[in-house]
Coordinates of C-alpha atoms in Angstrom, one line a residue:
M1 CA 15.9 -1.0 23.0
S2 CA 15.9 -1.7 26.7
E3 CA 18.8 -3.7 28.1
S4 CA 17.0 -4.4 31.4
T5 CA 14.1 -6.6 30.3
P6 CA 14.7 -10.2 31.4
A7 CA 14.8 -12.9 28.9
S8 CA 11.8 -15.3 28.7
R9 CA 11.0 -18.4 26.8
F10 CA 8.1 -18.7 24.5
A11 CA 7.1 -22.1 23.2
I12 CA 4.4 -24.0 21.4
G13 CA 3.2 -26.6 23.9
A14 CA 1.2 -29.7 23.4
E15 CA -2.1 -27.9 23.9
Q16 CA -1.3 -24.2 24.3
F17 CA 1.3 -21.5 23.8
E18 CA 3.6 -21.3 26.8
L19 CA 5.5 -18.4 28.3
D20 CA 8.1 -19.5 30.7
G21 CA 6.3 -22.8 31.0
E22 CA 2.9 -21.3 31.8
P23 CA 0.0 -21.4 29.3
V24 CA -0.8 -18.1 27.6
R25 CA -3.3 -17.0 25.0
I26 CA -2.2 -14.7 22.2
L27 CA -4.7 -11.8 21.8
S28 CA -3.1 -9.8 19.0
G29 CA -3.9 -7.0 16.6
A30 CA -2.5 -6.2 13.3
L31 CA -0.8 -2.8 13.0
H32 CA 1.6 -2.1 10.1
Y33 CA 4.3 0.4 11.0
F34 CA 4.7 1.4 7.4
R35 CA 1.0 2.6 7.2
V36 CA 1.2 4.9 10.2
H37 CA 3.3 8.0 10.9
P38 CA 6.1 6.9 13.3
D39 CA 5.2 9.6 15.8
L40 CA 1.8 7.9 16.2
W41 CA 3.0 4.4 16.7
R42 CA 3.0 4.5 20.5
D43 CA -0.5 5.9 20.6
R44 CA -1.9 3.1 18.4
I45 CA -0.1 0.4 20.4
R46 CA -1.4 1.8 23.7
K47 CA -4.9 1.7 22.4
A48 CA -4.5 -1.9 21.4
R49 CA -3.5 -2.7 24.9
E50 CA -6.5 -0.7 26.2
M51 CA -8.8 -2.7 24.0
G52 CA -7.6 -5.9 25.7
L53 CA -4.9 -7.1 23.4
N54 CA -1.5 -8.4 24.6
T55 CA 0.4 -8.6 21.2
I56 CA 1.0 -6.5 18.1
E57 CA 1.5 -8.1 14.7
T58 CA 3.1 -6.5 11.7
Y59 CA 4.2 -7.4 8.3
V60 CA 7.6 -6.2 7.0
A61 CA 7.4 -4.6 3.6
W62 CA 10.6 -5.6 1.8
N63 CA 10.1 -3.1 -1.1
A64 CA 9.5 -0.2 1.3
H65 CA 12.9 -0.9 2.9
A66 CA 14.6 -1.7 -0.4
P67 CA 13.2 0.5 -3.2
H68 CA 16.4 -0.2 -5.2
E69 CA 18.7 -3.2 -5.0
D70 CA 21.6 -1.3 -3.4
E71 CA 19.4 0.4 -0.7
F72 CA 18.1 -0.7 2.6
D73 CA 16.3 2.0 4.6
L74 CA 15.5 1.6 8.3
S75 CA 15.0 5.3 9.1
G76 CA 12.0 7.4 9.9
G77 CA 8.7 5.6 9.2
L78 CA 10.7 2.5 8.3
D79 CA 12.4 2.3 11.7
L80 CA 11.2 -1.2 12.5
G81 CA 13.4 -1.4 15.6
R82 CA 11.8 1.7 17.0
F83 CA 8.4 0.3 16.3
L84 CA 9.2 -3.0 18.1
D85 CA 10.7 -1.0 21.0
D86 CA 7.4 0.9 21.2
V87 CA 5.6 -2.4 21.4
A88 CA 7.9 -3.5 24.2
A89 CA 7.5 -0.2 26.1
E90 CA 3.8 -0.7 26.2
G91 CA 4.3 -4.2 27.8
M92 CA 3.1 -6.1 24.7
H93 CA 4.5 -8.9 22.7
A94 CA 5.1 -8.9 18.9
I95 CA 4.5 -11.2 16.0
V96 CA 6.6 -10.4 12.9
R97 CA 5.8 -11.5 9.4
P98 CA 8.8 -10.7 7.2
G99 CA 7.4 -12.5 4.2
P100 CA 9.3 -12.1 1.9
Y101 CA 5.8 -12.0 0.3
I102 CA 3.2 -10.3 2.4
C103 CA 0.2 -9.4 0.1
A104 CA -1.3 -6.9 2.6
E105 CA -3.0 -5.0 -0.3
W106 CA 0.4 -3.4 -0.6
D107 CA 2.2 -2.6 -3.8
N108 CA 3.6 -5.8 -5.4
G109 CA 2.7 -7.7 -2.3
G110 CA 5.9 -6.3 -0.7
L111 CA 8.3 -7.8 -3.3
P112 CA 10.7 -5.3 -4.7
S113 CA 10.1 -4.5 -8.4
W114 CA 13.8 -4.6 -9.1
L115 CA 13.7 -8.3 -8.5
F116 CA 11.9 -8.8 -11.8
T117 CA 13.9 -6.6 -14.1
S118 CA 16.2 -9.5 -15.2
G119 CA 13.1 -11.4 -16.6
T120 CA 14.6 -14.6 -15.3
V121 CA 13.9 -14.6 -11.6
G122 CA 11.3 -17.0 -10.2
V123 CA 9.6 -15.7 -7.1
R124 CA 8.0 -17.6 -4.2
R125 CA 9.7 -20.8 -5.2
D126 CA 13.1 -22.6 -5.0
E127 CA 14.9 -20.4 -7.5
S128 CA 18.5 -19.4 -7.0
Q129 CA 18.3 -15.7 -7.9
Y130 CA 15.2 -15.1 -5.8
L131 CA 16.6 -17.0 -2.8
A132 CA 19.9 -15.1 -3.0
A133 CA 18.0 -11.8 -2.8
V134 CA 15.8 -13.1 0.1
Q135 CA 19.0 -14.1 1.9
R136 CA 20.4 -10.6 1.7
Y137 CA 17.0 -9.2 2.8
L138 CA 16.9 -11.4 5.9
E139 CA 20.5 -10.6 6.7
Q140 CA 19.7 -6.9 6.6
L141 CA 16.8 -7.5 9.0
A142 CA 18.8 -9.6 11.4
P143 CA 20.3 -6.7 13.5
V144 CA 16.7 -5.5 14.1
L145 CA 14.9 -8.7 14.8
V146 CA 17.4 -11.0 16.5
P147 CA 18.2 -8.9 19.6
R148 CA 14.5 -8.1 20.0
Q149 CA 13.3 -11.8 20.4
I150 CA 11.8 -12.7 23.7
D151 CA 14.7 -15.0 24.6
N152 CA 16.9 -11.9 24.3
G153 CA 14.6 -9.7 26.4
G154 CA 12.6 -8.3 23.5
P155 CA 9.0 -8.5 22.5
I156 CA 9.1 -10.9 19.5
I157 CA 7.4 -14.2 20.3
L158 CA 6.6 -15.6 16.8
V159 CA 7.9 -15.2 13.3
Q160 CA 5.8 -16.3 10.3
I161 CA 7.2 -18.0 7.3
E162 CA 5.9 -16.8 3.9
N163 CA 2.2 -15.8 3.8
E164 CA -0.8 -17.8 2.7
Y165 CA 1.5 -19.8 0.5
G166 CA -1.0 -22.6 -0.1
A167 CA -3.1 -20.2 -2.1
Y168 CA -0.2 -19.7 -4.5
G169 CA 1.9 -22.8 -4.8
S170 CA 3.2 -26.0 -3.4
D171 CA 7.0 -26.1 -3.0
P172 CA 8.1 -27.7 0.2
V173 CA 11.8 -27.3 -0.7
Y174 CA 11.3 -23.5 -1.0
L175 CA 9.6 -23.4 2.4
E176 CA 12.4 -25.6 4.0
K177 CA 15.0 -23.2 2.6
L178 CA 13.1 -20.2 4.0
V179 CA 13.1 -21.8 7.4
A180 CA 16.8 -22.5 7.2
M181 CA 17.5 -18.9 6.2
N182 CA 15.5 -17.5 9.1
R183 CA 17.2 -19.8 11.5
G184 CA 20.5 -19.0 9.9
I185 CA 20.3 -15.3 10.7
G186 CA 19.7 -16.1 14.4
L187 CA 15.9 -16.3 14.8
T188 CA 15.2 -18.8 17.6
V189 CA 11.5 -18.1 18.4
P190 CA 8.8 -20.5 17.1
F191 CA 7.9 -20.3 13.4
T192 CA 4.3 -20.4 12.0
T193 CA 2.5 -20.4 8.7
V194 CA -1.0 -19.1 7.8
D195 CA -3.5 -20.3 5.2
Q196 CA -7.1 -20.2 4.6
P197 CA -8.7 -23.2 6.2
T198 CA -9.2 -25.5 3.2
D199 CA -7.6 -28.9 2.9
E200 CA -5.6 -28.0 -0.2
M201 CA -4.3 -24.7 1.1
L202 CA -3.4 -26.0 4.5
A203 CA -1.6 -29.0 3.0
N204 CA 0.3 -27.0 0.4
G205 CA 1.2 -23.9 2.5
S206 CA 3.2 -25.4 5.3
L207 CA 5.6 -28.1 6.5
P208 CA 5.3 -30.7 9.3
S209 CA 7.9 -28.8 11.3
L210 CA 5.9 -25.5 11.2
H211 CA 2.9 -24.6 13.3
K212 CA -0.2 -24.0 11.1
T213 CA -2.6 -21.2 11.7
G214 CA -5.7 -20.1 9.8
S215 CA -7.0 -16.9 8.2
F216 CA -10.8 -16.3 8.2
G217 CA -13.4 -13.9 9.6
S218 CA -16.5 -16.0 10.2
R219 CA -17.8 -19.5 11.0
S220 CA -15.1 -19.8 13.6
A221 CA -16.0 -23.3 14.9
E222 CA -16.1 -24.8 11.4
R223 CA -12.8 -23.2 10.3
L224 CA -11.0 -24.2 13.5
A225 CA -12.2 -27.8 13.1
T226 CA -10.6 -27.9 9.6
L227 CA -7.5 -26.4 11.0
R228 CA -7.3 -29.0 13.8
E229 CA -7.4 -31.8 11.1
H230 CA -4.2 -30.4 9.7
Q231 CA -2.7 -29.3 13.1
P232 CA -3.5 -32.1 15.4
T233 CA -1.5 -30.9 18.4
G234 CA -0.7 -27.5 19.9
P235 CA -2.8 -24.4 20.2
L236 CA -5.3 -23.3 17.6
M237 CA -4.9 -19.8 16.2
C238 CA -6.6 -17.6 13.7
S239 CA -3.7 -15.3 12.8
E240 CA -5.8 -13.2 10.4
F241 CA -9.3 -12.7 11.9
W242 CA -10.8 -10.5 9.2
D243 CA -12.9 -7.8 10.8
G244 CA -13.4 -5.7 7.7
W245 CA -12.1 -5.3 4.1
F246 CA -10.4 -3.0 1.7
D247 CA -11.7 -0.8 -1.0
F248 CA -11.1 -0.3 -4.8
W249 CA -11.5 2.9 -6.8
G250 CA -14.9 3.0 -8.4
A251 CA -16.5 0.6 -5.9
H252 CA -18.3 1.0 -2.6
H253 CA -16.8 1.3 0.9
H254 CA -16.7 -2.1 2.5
T255 CA -17.8 -2.5 6.1
T256 CA -18.8 -5.5 8.2
S257 CA -21.4 -5.9 11.0
T258 CA -20.1 -4.9 14.3
A259 CA -22.4 -7.3 16.2
Q260 CA -21.6 -10.2 13.9
S261 CA -17.8 -9.6 14.0
A262 CA -17.9 -9.4 17.8
A263 CA -20.0 -12.6 17.9
D264 CA -17.5 -14.4 15.6
L265 CA -14.6 -13.3 17.8
D266 CA -16.4 -14.4 20.9
E267 CA -17.0 -17.9 19.4
L268 CA -13.4 -18.1 18.4
L269 CA -12.1 -17.3 21.8
A270 CA -14.7 -19.4 23.6
L271 CA -13.2 -22.4 21.8
G272 CA -9.9 -21.7 23.3
A273 CA -8.1 -20.3 20.3
S274 CA -5.6 -17.5 20.0
V275 CA -6.2 -14.7 17.6
N276 CA -4.7 -11.9 15.6
I277 CA -7.3 -9.3 14.6
Y278 CA -6.7 -8.2 11.0
M279 CA -6.8 -5.2 11.1
F280 CA -6.7 -3.6 14.6
H281 CA -5.7 -0.4 12.9
G282 CA -5.3 -0.2 9.2
G283 CA -3.8 3.2 8.6
T284 CA -3.1 4.6 5.1
N285 CA -1.4 3.8 1.8
F286 CA 0.6 7.0 1.8
G287 CA 2.3 8.0 -1.4
F288 CA 2.0 5.4 -4.2
T289 CA 2.1 2.3 -2.0
N290 CA -1.3 0.9 -2.6
G291 CA -1.6 -2.5 -4.3
A292 CA -4.2 -3.8 -6.8
N293 CA -6.1 -6.9 -7.5
D294 CA -6.4 -8.5 -11.0
K295 CA -8.7 -11.5 -11.3
G296 CA -9.6 -10.7 -14.9
V297 CA -10.3 -7.0 -14.2
Y298 CA -7.6 -4.7 -12.8
Q299 CA -8.8 -3.0 -9.6
P300 CA -6.4 -0.6 -7.9
I301 CA -6.8 -0.1 -4.1
V302 CA -7.7 3.3 -2.6
T303 CA -5.4 5.4 -0.5
S304 CA -7.2 4.7 2.8
Y305 CA -6.6 1.4 4.5
D306 CA -9.2 2.1 7.2
Y307 CA -10.4 -1.5 6.8
D308 CA -13.5 -0.8 9.0
A309 CA -11.1 -1.8 11.8
P310 CA -11.7 -1.2 15.5
L311 CA -9.4 1.8 15.4
D312 CA -10.2 4.0 12.4
E313 CA -7.8 5.6 10.0
A314 CA -7.2 8.5 12.3
G315 CA -6.6 6.3 15.3
F316 CA -9.9 6.7 17.1
P317 CA -12.1 3.9 18.6
T318 CA -15.1 2.9 16.6
A319 CA -18.2 1.0 17.7
K320 CA -16.3 -2.2 16.7
Y321 CA -13.5 -1.2 19.2
W322 CA -15.9 -1.1 22.1
A323 CA -17.7 -4.3 21.1
F324 CA -14.4 -6.1 20.7
R325 CA -13.2 -4.7 24.1
E326 CA -16.3 -6.2 25.8
V327 CA -15.6 -9.6 24.2
L328 CA -11.9 -9.5 25.1
A329 CA -12.6 -8.6 28.7
K330 CA -14.1 -12.1 29.1
Y331 CA -10.8 -13.6 28.2
N332 CA -8.2 -11.1 29.5
A333 CA -8.4 -10.5 33.2
A334 CA -5.7 -7.9 32.9
I335 CA -7.5 -5.6 30.6
P336 CA -6.7 -1.9 31.6
D337 CA -9.3 0.4 33.1
A338 CA -8.2 3.2 30.8
R339 CA -10.5 4.0 27.9
P340 CA -9.3 5.9 24.8
S341 CA -10.9 9.2 24.0
V342 CA -13.4 9.6 21.1
A343 CA -12.4 11.5 18.0
P344 CA -12.6 15.3 18.2
S345 CA -13.9 17.3 15.3
A346 CA -11.1 18.3 12.9
P347 CA -11.0 22.0 11.9
A348 CA -12.9 22.9 8.8
F349 CA -11.6 25.6 6.6
R350 CA -10.7 26.6 3.0
V351 CA -7.6 28.1 1.5
P352 CA -7.2 29.3 -2.1
L353 CA -4.7 27.8 -4.5
T354 CA -2.4 30.7 -5.1
A355 CA -0.2 29.4 -7.9
A356 CA -0.2 26.9 -10.6
L357 CA 2.4 25.6 -13.1
P358 CA 1.7 23.2 -15.9
L359 CA 3.6 19.9 -15.8
D360 CA 5.4 20.9 -19.0
A361 CA 6.8 24.0 -17.3
V362 CA 8.6 22.0 -14.5
T363 CA 9.8 18.9 -16.3
N364 CA 13.3 20.2 -15.9
L365 CA 12.8 19.9 -12.1
L366 CA 11.5 16.3 -12.2
G367 CA 14.4 14.3 -13.5
E368 CA 16.3 13.5 -16.7
W369 CA 14.9 12.5 -20.0
V370 CA 16.0 9.1 -21.4
A371 CA 16.1 8.5 -25.2
S372 CA 15.1 5.1 -26.5
D373 CA 14.3 3.9 -30.0
A374 CA 11.9 1.3 -28.7
L375 CA 9.2 1.9 -26.2
P376 CA 10.6 1.3 -22.7
T377 CA 8.7 0.2 -19.6
M378 CA 9.0 2.3 -16.4
D379 CA 10.8 -0.6 -14.8
A380 CA 13.4 -0.7 -17.5
L381 CA 14.1 3.0 -16.6
G382 CA 14.5 2.2 -12.9
L383 CA 11.1 3.8 -12.0
F384 CA 9.0 1.4 -9.8
R385 CA 6.2 3.7 -8.6
G386 CA 4.4 6.8 -9.8
F387 CA 4.4 8.5 -13.2
A388 CA 6.4 8.6 -16.5
L389 CA 6.0 11.0 -19.4
Y390 CA 6.5 9.5 -22.8
R391 CA 7.2 11.8 -25.8
T392 CA 7.7 11.5 -29.5
E393 CA 7.3 13.5 -32.7
I394 CA 4.7 12.5 -35.3
D395 CA 3.6 13.8 -38.7
T396 CA 0.7 12.1 -40.3
T397 CA 0.7 14.5 -43.2
V398 CA 3.8 12.9 -44.7
S399 CA 2.1 9.6 -45.4
A400 CA -1.0 11.3 -46.7
A401 CA 1.1 13.4 -49.1
S402 CA 3.0 10.3 -50.3
A403 CA -0.3 8.5 -51.0
S404 CA -1.6 11.5 -52.9
A405 CA 1.6 11.7 -55.1
S406 CA 1.6 8.0 -55.9
A407 CA -2.1 7.9 -56.9
S408 CA -2.6 11.1 -59.0
A409 CA -2.5 14.8 -58.8
V410 CA -5.9 14.7 -57.1
P411 CA -5.3 15.6 -53.4
V412 CA -6.2 13.1 -50.8
P413 CA -8.1 14.6 -47.9
A414 CA -6.4 14.2 -44.5
L415 CA -8.1 11.4 -42.4
P416 CA -8.1 10.9 -38.7
S417 CA -5.2 8.7 -37.5
V418 CA -5.2 5.9 -34.9
L419 CA -2.7 5.5 -32.2
E420 CA -2.5 2.0 -30.8
L421 CA -0.5 0.7 -27.9
G422 CA 0.2 -2.9 -26.9
E423 CA -1.0 -2.4 -23.4
V424 CA -1.3 0.5 -20.9
R425 CA -0.3 -0.1 -17.3
D426 CA -2.2 1.5 -15.9
R427 CA -3.7 4.8 -17.1
A428 CA -2.4 7.2 -19.8
I429 CA -3.4 10.7 -20.7
V430 CA -2.7 11.3 -24.4
R431 CA -1.9 14.8 -25.6
L432 CA -0.9 16.4 -28.9
N433 CA 0.9 19.7 -28.8
G434 CA -0.2 20.2 -25.2
V435 CA -3.9 19.5 -25.9
T436 CA -5.5 16.5 -24.2
L437 CA -7.1 14.1 -26.6
G438 CA -8.3 11.4 -24.2
V439 CA -7.4 8.7 -21.6
L440 CA -6.4 5.1 -22.2
A441 CA -7.0 2.9 -19.2
R442 CA -6.1 -0.6 -18.4
D443 CA -9.5 -1.6 -17.2
H444 CA -11.1 -0.4 -20.4
H445 CA -9.2 -3.1 -22.4
D446 CA -9.0 -0.8 -25.5
H447 CA -5.6 0.7 -26.1
R448 CA -6.4 2.7 -29.2
I449 CA -7.2 6.4 -29.6
A450 CA -8.1 8.6 -32.6
L451 CA -5.9 11.5 -33.4
P452 CA -7.1 14.6 -35.4
A453 CA -6.8 14.6 -39.1
G454 CA -3.4 15.8 -40.2
A455 CA -2.0 15.3 -36.7
R456 CA 1.6 16.5 -36.4
G457 CA 3.9 17.7 -33.7
T458 CA 4.7 16.5 -30.1
L459 CA 2.8 13.5 -28.9
D460 CA 2.9 13.2 -25.1
I461 CA 1.6 10.2 -23.1
L462 CA 1.5 10.7 -19.3
V463 CA 1.4 7.3 -17.7
E464 CA 0.4 6.5 -14.1
D465 CA 1.2 3.3 -12.3
Q466 CA -1.9 3.0 -10.2
G467 CA -0.6 0.2 -8.0
R468 CA 1.1 -3.1 -8.6
V469 CA -0.9 -6.3 -8.3
D470 CA -0.3 -7.8 -4.9
Y471 CA -1.9 -11.2 -5.2
G472 CA -1.7 -14.0 -7.8
P473 CA 0.3 -14.6 -11.0
R474 CA 0.5 -11.0 -12.2
I475 CA 2.8 -10.0 -9.3
G476 CA 6.0 -8.4 -10.7
E477 CA 4.7 -7.3 -14.1
P478 CA 6.4 -4.2 -15.5
K479 CA 4.6 -0.8 -15.6
G480 CA 4.3 1.9 -18.1
L481 CA 3.6 1.5 -21.8
I482 CA 3.9 -2.0 -23.2
G483 CA 4.9 -2.0 -26.9
P484 CA 4.5 -1.9 -29.7
A485 CA 3.2 1.7 -30.2
C486 CA 1.8 2.1 -33.7
L487 CA 0.4 5.0 -35.7
N488 CA -1.9 3.8 -38.4
G489 CA -0.3 0.4 -38.1
E490 CA 3.3 1.7 -38.5
P491 CA 5.6 1.4 -35.5
L492 CA 6.6 4.6 -33.7
H493 CA 10.2 5.0 -32.7
R494 CA 12.6 7.6 -31.3
W495 CA 11.0 8.1 -27.8
T496 CA 12.2 10.2 -25.0
V497 CA 10.9 9.3 -21.6
L498 CA 10.9 11.3 -18.3
P499 CA 10.5 9.1 -15.2
L500 CA 8.9 11.7 -12.9
A501 CA 11.0 12.1 -9.7
L502 CA 8.2 12.8 -7.2
D503 CA 9.8 11.6 -4.0
D504 CA 11.1 15.1 -3.3
L505 CA 9.0 18.0 -4.6
A506 CA 11.0 20.7 -2.9
A507 CA 12.2 22.3 -6.1
V508 CA 8.6 22.3 -7.6
A509 CA 7.3 23.8 -4.3
D510 CA 9.9 26.5 -4.5
A511 CA 9.0 27.3 -8.1
L512 CA 5.3 27.5 -7.2
A513 CA 6.1 29.7 -4.2
A514 CA 8.2 32.0 -6.4
T515 CA 5.2 32.3 -8.8
T516 CA 3.0 33.3 -5.9
A517 CA 5.5 35.9 -4.7
S518 CA 5.7 37.4 -8.1
V519 CA 2.1 38.6 -8.3
A520 CA 1.7 42.4 -8.2
S521 CA -0.2 42.5 -4.9
P522 CA 1.7 41.6 -1.7
V523 CA -1.3 39.5 -0.8
A524 CA -1.4 36.2 -2.6
H525 CA -4.2 35.9 -5.1
A526 CA -6.4 32.9 -5.7
L527 CA -6.4 31.3 -9.1
T528 CA -9.1 32.9 -11.3
G529 CA -10.4 29.6 -12.6
P530 CA -10.0 25.8 -12.3
L531 CA -6.6 24.2 -12.1
A532 CA -6.3 22.7 -15.5
G533 CA -4.1 19.6 -15.6
P534 CA -1.8 18.1 -15.9
A535 CA -0.5 20.8 -13.6
F536 CA 0.8 21.5 -10.1
G537 CA -1.2 23.7 -7.8
Y538 CA 0.0 25.4 -4.6
A539 CA -1.4 26.7 -1.3
T540 CA -0.2 27.7 2.1
F541 CA -2.1 27.6 5.4
D542 CA -1.8 27.9 9.2
V543 CA -3.4 25.5 11.6
D544 CA -3.5 24.9 15.4
P545 CA -1.2 21.9 16.1
G546 CA -2.2 18.6 17.5
A547 CA -5.1 17.4 15.3
D548 CA -5.3 15.5 12.0
L549 CA -6.9 17.2 9.1
Y550 CA -9.2 15.8 6.4
L551 CA -8.6 17.2 2.9
D552 CA -11.8 17.1 0.9
T553 CA -11.0 16.1 -2.7
R554 CA -14.6 15.9 -4.1
D555 CA -14.1 19.0 -6.2
W556 CA -10.9 17.8 -7.7
G557 CA -10.4 15.3 -10.5
K558 CA -7.5 12.9 -10.1
G559 CA -4.0 13.2 -8.8
A560 CA -1.9 13.3 -5.6
V561 CA -1.2 15.7 -2.8
W562 CA 1.8 16.6 -0.8
V563 CA 1.7 18.6 2.5
N564 CA 5.0 19.9 3.7
G565 CA 6.6 17.5 1.3
F566 CA 4.8 14.4 2.7
N567 CA 2.9 12.5 0.1
L568 CA -0.6 12.0 1.4
G569 CA -1.5 9.6 -1.5
R570 CA -3.8 9.5 -4.5
Y571 CA -7.3 11.0 -4.8
W572 CA -9.9 10.4 -7.6
S573 CA -13.4 11.8 -8.0
R574 CA -14.4 8.2 -9.0
G575 CA -14.6 7.4 -5.3
P576 CA -15.5 5.8 -3.0
Q577 CA -13.0 7.8 -1.0
H578 CA -13.4 11.6 -1.0
T579 CA -11.0 12.7 1.8
L580 CA -7.3 12.3 2.4
I581 CA -6.0 12.3 6.0
V582 CA -3.2 14.7 6.9
P583 CA -1.5 13.3 10.0
A584 CA -1.0 15.8 12.8
P585 CA 2.8 15.2 13.0
V586 CA 3.2 16.3 9.4
L587 CA 1.8 19.8 10.3
R588 CA 3.3 22.9 11.8
P589 CA 1.5 26.0 13.3
T590 CA 2.3 28.3 10.4
G591 CA 3.5 28.2 6.8
N592 CA 2.2 24.7 5.8
T593 CA 2.6 24.1 2.1
L594 CA 0.2 22.1 0.0
V595 CA 1.2 20.9 -3.5
V596 CA -1.3 19.1 -5.7
L597 CA -0.6 17.3 -8.9
E598 CA -4.0 17.5 -10.8
L599 CA -4.2 15.4 -13.9
H600 CA -7.5 16.8 -15.3
A601 CA -9.3 19.7 -13.6
A602 CA -9.7 20.9 -10.0
A603 CA -11.5 23.6 -8.2
P604 CA -9.0 26.4 -7.2
T605 CA -9.5 25.8 -3.5
A606 CA -8.2 23.3 -0.9
T607 CA -11.1 22.4 1.4
F608 CA -10.6 20.8 4.8
V609 CA -13.5 19.2 6.5
A610 CA -14.4 18.0 10.0
A611 CA -14.8 14.3 9.3
P612 CA -13.6 11.7 6.8
D613 CA -15.6 10.6 3.8
L614 CA -14.6 7.1 2.7
G615 CA -17.8 6.6 0.7
H616 CA -21.1 4.7 0.8
T617 CA -21.0 1.4 2.5
D618 CA -22.3 -2.0 1.4
F619 CA -23.9 -2.9 4.8

């Protein structure tokens, strides 16, 4: 952080925002540091300035910083201080939205899952356990945010309280306590709230002492008029101008009309309002960070958060970028002459998978088994993202033999058995003695599966948390298998569960590399057939540095991919997304390693293509 930047005063005036007493319009763009590789932050911020923006807005993802109650991580891609310093270095202001709830199509809406393990916490309301945790969270953020406020020479001009609270509840005491907590840690800049411009949401989601802003993406004049009724003085602002949308697995790729979005933005600015474009650059839900919707049907969000934004997932201008730049030039006399470059073609090539190991062969490298008589959730085991392997022993021949003995000497033929689970959250592969029997999925609403006649042996259930609900009343629900588990109506007990430790796959990668090195030929051989899951596959490759890659997953089934230990995220043949972006800073010139966890079956080749494929659009 620079020590030489002079302090300024940012205020909410009677009619406009004011910087050192002079009127100023906020022209902001949303850019989430936690969805972009940190070595690319500066590039994205600079391109926002070159489009004509003067401010960068970001949420703060509490659960990313605090994956467990006793942790708070501000390193690497979570170095919020570095991100804000990059904003300042580009001569831009910052708006920070620390929540504590953010939605953002992010896992659990940003709320840490450990908050809910007591079963007694009440989130997003005046509840003592929740507010105590929020207080600790804000105190941990204070050393980052407080010195970077504009009145301390930093870039932060506004801080938002909560997030679209009027769509969730109406608890003014809770909001008042949040305001007091934020002031208490030393935040002095103006505070705002945001809600969709309906009378109910605007009334419930704010306080008279907070400046209200709106969230919408069309009909600007109408929405601003509604906002003015609830915010009679001060500047009008759309602090989420939706210029695109997000995608679900199994649906189409959402886009919006460039011409219409530009026209709506022009109308908004012509009426004198300030704006935060959501998103300016969406980035990626790397790892297992995507959220999910559940409004009667569970819909997990895809890995890409491209959002049809002006800057695409790889950070290059789209047609929307240039259309927005033309609009912004009418309202920003200081727009730079510099114009960002267009996207170069990425290299296209293939590399063979040279090793594979079944999941069962490496469980000893993925954590410790936990014994439980009852069926535990993943949360109860301290696992809040990813996969868990549930295991028990069954023998359906015992009950059949008992029935035969009690009836007569006439043998009773073995009949198929039925395994039934209370609920699956969110997708489970059922195997008996290593043979896959089928899949139970949350969105199928049927948690029963038939087992073969006379089934006996080891019953495995590999469960995937596909993303926690980020909006509405189902926030915070536990993941994994929800009991009871019954076989032919009788409860199953004596489970052992392995929460898969997938944050660091170095040991698995080493085991795969050793398998590759053990082949007879000094040259690594490709697999002779498909990668049969659940299994890990492995490849190595060289690449010229400096460019992102696009990994084509169309010939793979479902799973996740790591390159040089960096989790690119989930893939699924269900679509719409069929490529995963590999950020250039993750790569090295030689000896790159690729590890894939395939759940079903995959072609024995890793294919890289020249352009992304996010699926068919709806426009």
